[in-house]
């Protein structure tokens, strides 16, 4: 998590996106596909989309760097449950980052340190709040997409057991941050991908549908040739 100096820099960078003040990170959950772990508790790893997964919580900054990660919960766990039991929540409630907030989607509970979008905004100020919120929080969706493209095991699924998979997820987060710090080129959307894989990645939010259609069209034309 950012120190006192970084908080000022990160808050300013987030504000420059869409004038949302005091933000130090955006939080979200993403599912990392795994094989059935077997045993009596296997079904607890089946998520709402009916595949087995590790529900991983990430908090990212404006540079798409992962500032906090929790990779140990089964796919059936709700994002809010993971957050409520995380050290991140404890640190925020203990005011370790005074005057700062993080942004979460509507699956999280609105708190003084965690802001979520307004439901059914009516007034112009409410609409402007949601517009600013959406633009600012978009960074976590981009971060997850870049992270999973950089490490295909996160996008296509792990064949390892649960504990090694959790360790791999955290390790890739560290490597992702190193890539950001060293200004590595952002990984492109893969061109050679079959339709089932493409639909899976779109469903997981790892590929933008517009870019996916372009890439799929290229792949099909190559196949037709």
CSV table of C-alpha atoms in Angstrom, one decimal:
chain,number,residue,atom,x,y,z
A,1,UNK,CA,0.0,0.0,0.0
A,2,UNK,CA,1.2,3.6,-0.7
A,3,UNK,CA,3.1,5.6,1.9
A,4,UNK,CA,2.3,9.2,2.8
A,5,UNK,CA,4.2,10.6,-0.1
A,6,UNK,CA,2.7,8.2,-2.6
A,7,UNK,CA,-0.8,8.9,-1.3
A,8,UNK,CA,-0.5,12.5,-2.5
A,9,UNK,CA,0.9,11.5,-5.9
A,10,UNK,CA,-1.7,8.7,-6.4
A,11,UNK,CA,-4.6,10.9,-5.3
A,12,UNK,CA,-3.5,13.6,-7.7
A,13,UNK,CA,-3.2,11.1,-10.6
A,14,UNK,CA,-6.6,9.7,-9.9
A,15,UNK,CA,-8.1,13.2,-9.7
A,16,UNK,CA,-6.7,14.1,-13.1
A,17,UNK,CA,-8.6,11.2,-14.7
A,18,UNK,CA,-12.1,12.5,-13.9
A,19,UNK,CA,-11.8,14.9,-11.0
A,20,UNK,CA,-12.6,12.3,-8.3
A,21,UNK,CA,-10.8,13.3,-5.2
A,22,UNK,CA,-8.8,11.5,-2.5
A,23,UNK,CA,-8.7,8.1,-4.3
A,24,UNK,CA,-5.8,5.8,-3.5
A,25,UNK,CA,-7.0,2.7,-5.3
A,26,UNK,CA,-9.8,0.7,-6.9
A,27,UNK,CA,-10.9,-2.7,-5.7
A,28,UNK,CA,-12.5,-5.6,-7.5
A,29,UNK,CA,-12.7,-9.4,-7.5
A,30,UNK,CA,-11.7,-11.6,-10.4
A,31,UNK,CA,-12.1,-15.4,-10.9
A,32,UNK,CA,-9.0,-17.5,-11.7
A,33,UNK,CA,-10.2,-20.7,-13.2
A,34,UNK,CA,-9.0,-24.0,-11.7
A,35,UNK,CA,-9.8,-27.7,-12.1
A,36,UNK,CA,-12.2,-29.3,-9.6
A,37,UNK,CA,-10.1,-29.8,-6.4
A,38,UNK,CA,-12.1,-32.9,-5.6
A,39,UNK,CA,-13.1,-34.0,-2.2
A,40,UNK,CA,-16.2,-33.2,-0.1
A,41,UNK,CA,-15.6,-29.4,-0.4
A,42,UNK,CA,-15.1,-29.2,-4.1
A,43,UNK,CA,-18.4,-27.5,-4.8
A,44,UNK,CA,-17.5,-24.5,-2.7
A,45,UNK,CA,-15.0,-23.6,-5.5
A,46,UNK,CA,-17.8,-23.5,-8.1
A,47,UNK,CA,-18.7,-19.9,-8.8
A,48,UNK,CA,-21.9,-18.3,-10.0
A,49,UNK,CA,-20.9,-18.9,-13.7
A,50,UNK,CA,-20.6,-22.7,-12.9
A,51,UNK,CA,-16.9,-23.2,-13.2
A,52,UNK,CA,-14.3,-23.8,-10.4
A,53,UNK,CA,-12.2,-20.9,-9.5
A,54,UNK,CA,-10.3,-18.9,-6.9
A,55,UNK,CA,-12.0,-15.5,-6.3
A,56,UNK,CA,-9.1,-13.1,-6.1
A,57,UNK,CA,-9.4,-9.6,-4.7
A,58,UNK,CA,-7.1,-6.9,-6.2
A,59,UNK,CA,-6.6,-3.2,-5.4
A,60,UNK,CA,-4.8,-1.2,-8.1
A,61,UNK,CA,-3.6,2.3,-8.6
A,62,UNK,CA,-3.8,4.7,-11.6
A,63,UNK,CA,-0.7,3.0,-13.1
A,64,UNK,CA,-2.4,-0.4,-13.0
A,65,UNK,CA,0.0,-1.5,-10.3
A,66,UNK,CA,-1.5,-4.0,-7.8
A,67,UNK,CA,-1.3,-2.5,-4.4
A,68,UNK,CA,-3.0,-5.2,-2.4
A,69,UNK,CA,-4.1,-8.8,-3.3
A,70,UNK,CA,-6.0,-11.6,-1.6
A,71,UNK,CA,-5.8,-14.9,-3.4
A,72,UNK,CA,-7.2,-17.7,-1.2
A,73,UNK,CA,-11.0,-17.6,-1.4
A,74,UNK,CA,-13.1,-20.2,-3.3
A,75,UNK,CA,-15.1,-19.2,-6.3
A,76,UNK,CA,-18.4,-19.2,-4.4
A,77,UNK,CA,-17.3,-16.5,-2.0
A,78,UNK,CA,-18.8,-13.0,-2.6
A,79,UNK,CA,-16.5,-10.0,-3.2
A,80,UNK,CA,-17.9,-8.3,-0.1
A,81,UNK,CA,-17.2,-11.3,2.1
A,82,UNK,CA,-13.6,-11.4,0.9
A,83,UNK,CA,-13.2,-7.6,1.5
A,84,UNK,CA,-14.8,-7.8,5.0
A,85,UNK,CA,-12.3,-10.4,6.1
A,86,UNK,CA,-9.3,-8.8,4.5
A,87,UNK,CA,-6.4,-7.0,6.1
A,88,UNK,CA,-7.1,-4.1,3.7
A,89,UNK,CA,-10.4,-3.4,5.4
A,90,UNK,CA,-8.8,-3.5,8.8
A,91,UNK,CA,-6.2,-1.0,7.8
A,92,UNK,CA,-8.8,1.3,6.2
A,93,UNK,CA,-10.9,1.1,9.3
A,94,UNK,CA,-7.9,1.8,11.5
A,95,UNK,CA,-7.4,5.0,9.5
A,96,UNK,CA,-4.0,4.1,8.3
A,97,UNK,CA,-4.7,6.2,5.2
A,98,UNK,CA,-6.6,9.2,6.7
A,99,UNK,CA,-8.7,11.3,4.3
A,100,UNK,CA,-8.3,8.7,1.5
A,101,UNK,CA,-10.9,6.4,-0.1
A,102,UNK,CA,-11.0,3.4,-2.4
A,103,UNK,CA,-13.6,2.7,-5.1
A,104,UNK,CA,-15.6,-0.5,-5.4
A,105,UNK,CA,-18.5,-1.6,-7.5
A,106,UNK,CA,-22.1,-2.1,-6.4
A,107,UNK,CA,-21.2,-5.5,-4.9
A,108,UNK,CA,-19.5,-3.7,-2.0
A,109,UNK,CA,-21.0,-1.8,0.9
A,110,UNK,CA,-20.8,1.9,0.9
A,111,UNK,CA,-18.5,3.1,3.7
A,112,UNK,CA,-16.6,6.3,4.6
A,113,UNK,CA,-13.5,4.8,3.1
A,114,UNK,CA,-15.1,2.7,0.3
A,115,UNK,CA,-17.3,4.5,-2.2
A,116,UNK,CA,-19.7,2.7,-4.6
A,117,UNK,CA,-21.8,4.0,-7.5
A,118,UNK,CA,-25.2,5.6,-6.7
A,119,UNK,CA,-28.3,3.5,-7.6
A,120,UNK,CA,-30.7,5.3,-9.9
A,121,UNK,CA,-29.1,8.7,-10.0
A,122,UNK,CA,-31.7,11.4,-10.6
A,123,UNK,CA,-30.1,14.8,-10.1
A,124,UNK,CA,-27.4,16.2,-12.3
A,125,UNK,CA,-24.8,16.1,-9.4
A,126,UNK,CA,-25.7,12.5,-8.8
A,127,UNK,CA,-25.2,11.7,-12.5
A,128,UNK,CA,-21.9,13.6,-12.6
A,129,UNK,CA,-20.8,11.6,-9.5
A,130,UNK,CA,-21.5,8.3,-11.3
A,131,UNK,CA,-19.8,9.4,-14.5
A,132,UNK,CA,-16.7,10.4,-12.6
A,133,UNK,CA,-16.8,7.2,-10.6
A,134,UNK,CA,-17.0,5.0,-13.7
A,135,UNK,CA,-14.1,6.7,-15.5
A,136,UNK,CA,-11.9,6.6,-12.4
A,137,UNK,CA,-12.7,3.0,-11.5
A,138,UNK,CA,-12.1,1.8,-15.0
A,139,UNK,CA,-8.5,1.4,-14.2
A,140,UNK,CA,-9.1,-1.8,-12.1
A,141,UNK,CA,-10.9,-3.5,-15.0
A,142,UNK,CA,-8.0,-2.5,-17.3
A,143,UNK,CA,-5.5,-3.8,-14.8
A,144,UNK,CA,-7.1,-7.2,-14.6
A,145,UNK,CA,-7.2,-7.5,-18.3
A,146,UNK,CA,-3.6,-6.5,-18.7
A,147,UNK,CA,-2.5,-8.8,-15.9
A,148,UNK,CA,-4.4,-11.8,-17.4
A,149,UNK,CA,-3.0,-11.2,-20.8
A,150,UNK,CA,0.5,-10.9,-19.4
A,151,UNK,CA,0.1,-14.3,-17.6
A,152,UNK,CA,-2.1,-16.6,-19.7
A,153,UNK,CA,-2.5,-19.1,-16.8
A,154,UNK,CA,-4.7,-16.5,-15.1
A,155,UNK,CA,-6.9,-16.2,-18.2
A,156,UNK,CA,-7.2,-19.8,-19.3
A,157,UNK,CA,-7.0,-21.6,-15.9
A,158,UNK,CA,-4.6,-23.5,-13.7
A,159,UNK,CA,-4.1,-27.2,-13.7
A,160,UNK,CA,-2.3,-27.1,-10.3
A,161,UNK,CA,-3.9,-27.8,-6.9
A,162,UNK,CA,-5.4,-25.0,-5.0
A,163,UNK,CA,-2.5,-24.0,-2.7
A,164,UNK,CA,0.1,-23.8,-5.5
A,165,UNK,CA,-2.4,-21.9,-7.7
A,166,UNK,CA,-2.9,-19.3,-4.9
A,167,UNK,CA,0.9,-18.9,-4.7
A,168,UNK,CA,1.2,-18.5,-8.5
A,169,UNK,CA,-1.5,-15.8,-8.5
A,170,UNK,CA,0.4,-13.7,-6.0
A,171,UNK,CA,3.7,-14.3,-7.8
A,172,UNK,CA,2.3,-13.1,-11.1
A,173,UNK,CA,1.0,-10.0,-9.2
A,174,UNK,CA,4.6,-9.2,-8.1
A,175,UNK,CA,5.9,-9.8,-11.6
A,176,UNK,CA,3.2,-7.7,-13.1
A,177,UNK,CA,4.2,-4.8,-10.8
A,178,UNK,CA,7.8,-5.2,-11.9
A,179,UNK,CA,6.7,-5.0,-15.5
A,180,UNK,CA,4.8,-1.8,-14.8
A,181,UNK,CA,7.8,-0.3,-13.0
A,182,UNK,CA,10.1,-1.2,-15.9
A,183,UNK,CA,7.6,0.2,-18.4
A,184,UNK,CA,7.2,-3.1,-20.2
A,185,UNK,CA,5.0,-3.0,-23.3
A,186,UNK,CA,1.4,-3.7,-22.6
A,187,UNK,CA,0.6,-7.3,-23.8
A,188,UNK,CA,-1.7,-7.2,-26.9
A,189,UNK,CA,-5.0,-9.2,-27.2
A,190,UNK,CA,-4.0,-12.5,-28.8
A,191,UNK,CA,-4.8,-12.9,-32.4
A,192,UNK,CA,-4.7,-16.7,-32.7
A,193,UNK,CA,-7.6,-17.8,-30.5
A,194,UNK,CA,-10.6,-20.1,-31.1
A,195,UNK,CA,-14.1,-19.0,-30.7
A,196,UNK,CA,-14.8,-20.8,-27.4
A,197,UNK,CA,-11.7,-19.3,-25.8
A,198,UNK,CA,-12.6,-15.9,-27.1
A,199,UNK,CA,-16.1,-16.0,-25.6
A,200,UNK,CA,-14.7,-17.2,-22.3
A,201,UNK,CA,-12.2,-14.3,-22.1
A,202,UNK,CA,-14.9,-11.8,-23.0
A,203,UNK,CA,-17.2,-13.3,-20.3
A,204,UNK,CA,-14.4,-12.9,-17.8
A,205,UNK,CA,-13.7,-9.3,-18.8
A,206,UNK,CA,-10.2,-10.1,-20.0
A,207,UNK,CA,-10.8,-8.9,-23.6
A,208,UNK,CA,-12.7,-5.8,-24.7
A,209,UNK,CA,-15.5,-7.1,-27.1
A,210,UNK,CA,-14.7,-4.5,-29.7
A,211,UNK,CA,-11.1,-5.5,-29.9
A,212,UNK,CA,-12.1,-9.1,-29.7
A,213,UNK,CA,-14.3,-8.8,-32.8
A,214,UNK,CA,-11.5,-7.3,-34.7
A,215,UNK,CA,-9.0,-10.0,-33.7
A,216,UNK,CA,-11.5,-12.7,-34.3
A,217,UNK,CA,-12.2,-11.4,-37.8
A,218,UNK,CA,-8.4,-11.4,-38.5
A,219,UNK,CA,-8.2,-15.0,-37.3
A,220,UNK,CA,-11.1,-16.1,-39.4
A,221,UNK,CA,-9.8,-14.5,-42.5
A,222,UNK,CA,-6.5,-16.2,-42.0
A,223,UNK,CA,-8.3,-19.5,-41.6
A,224,UNK,CA,-10.3,-18.9,-44.8
A,225,UNK,CA,-7.1,-18.2,-46.7
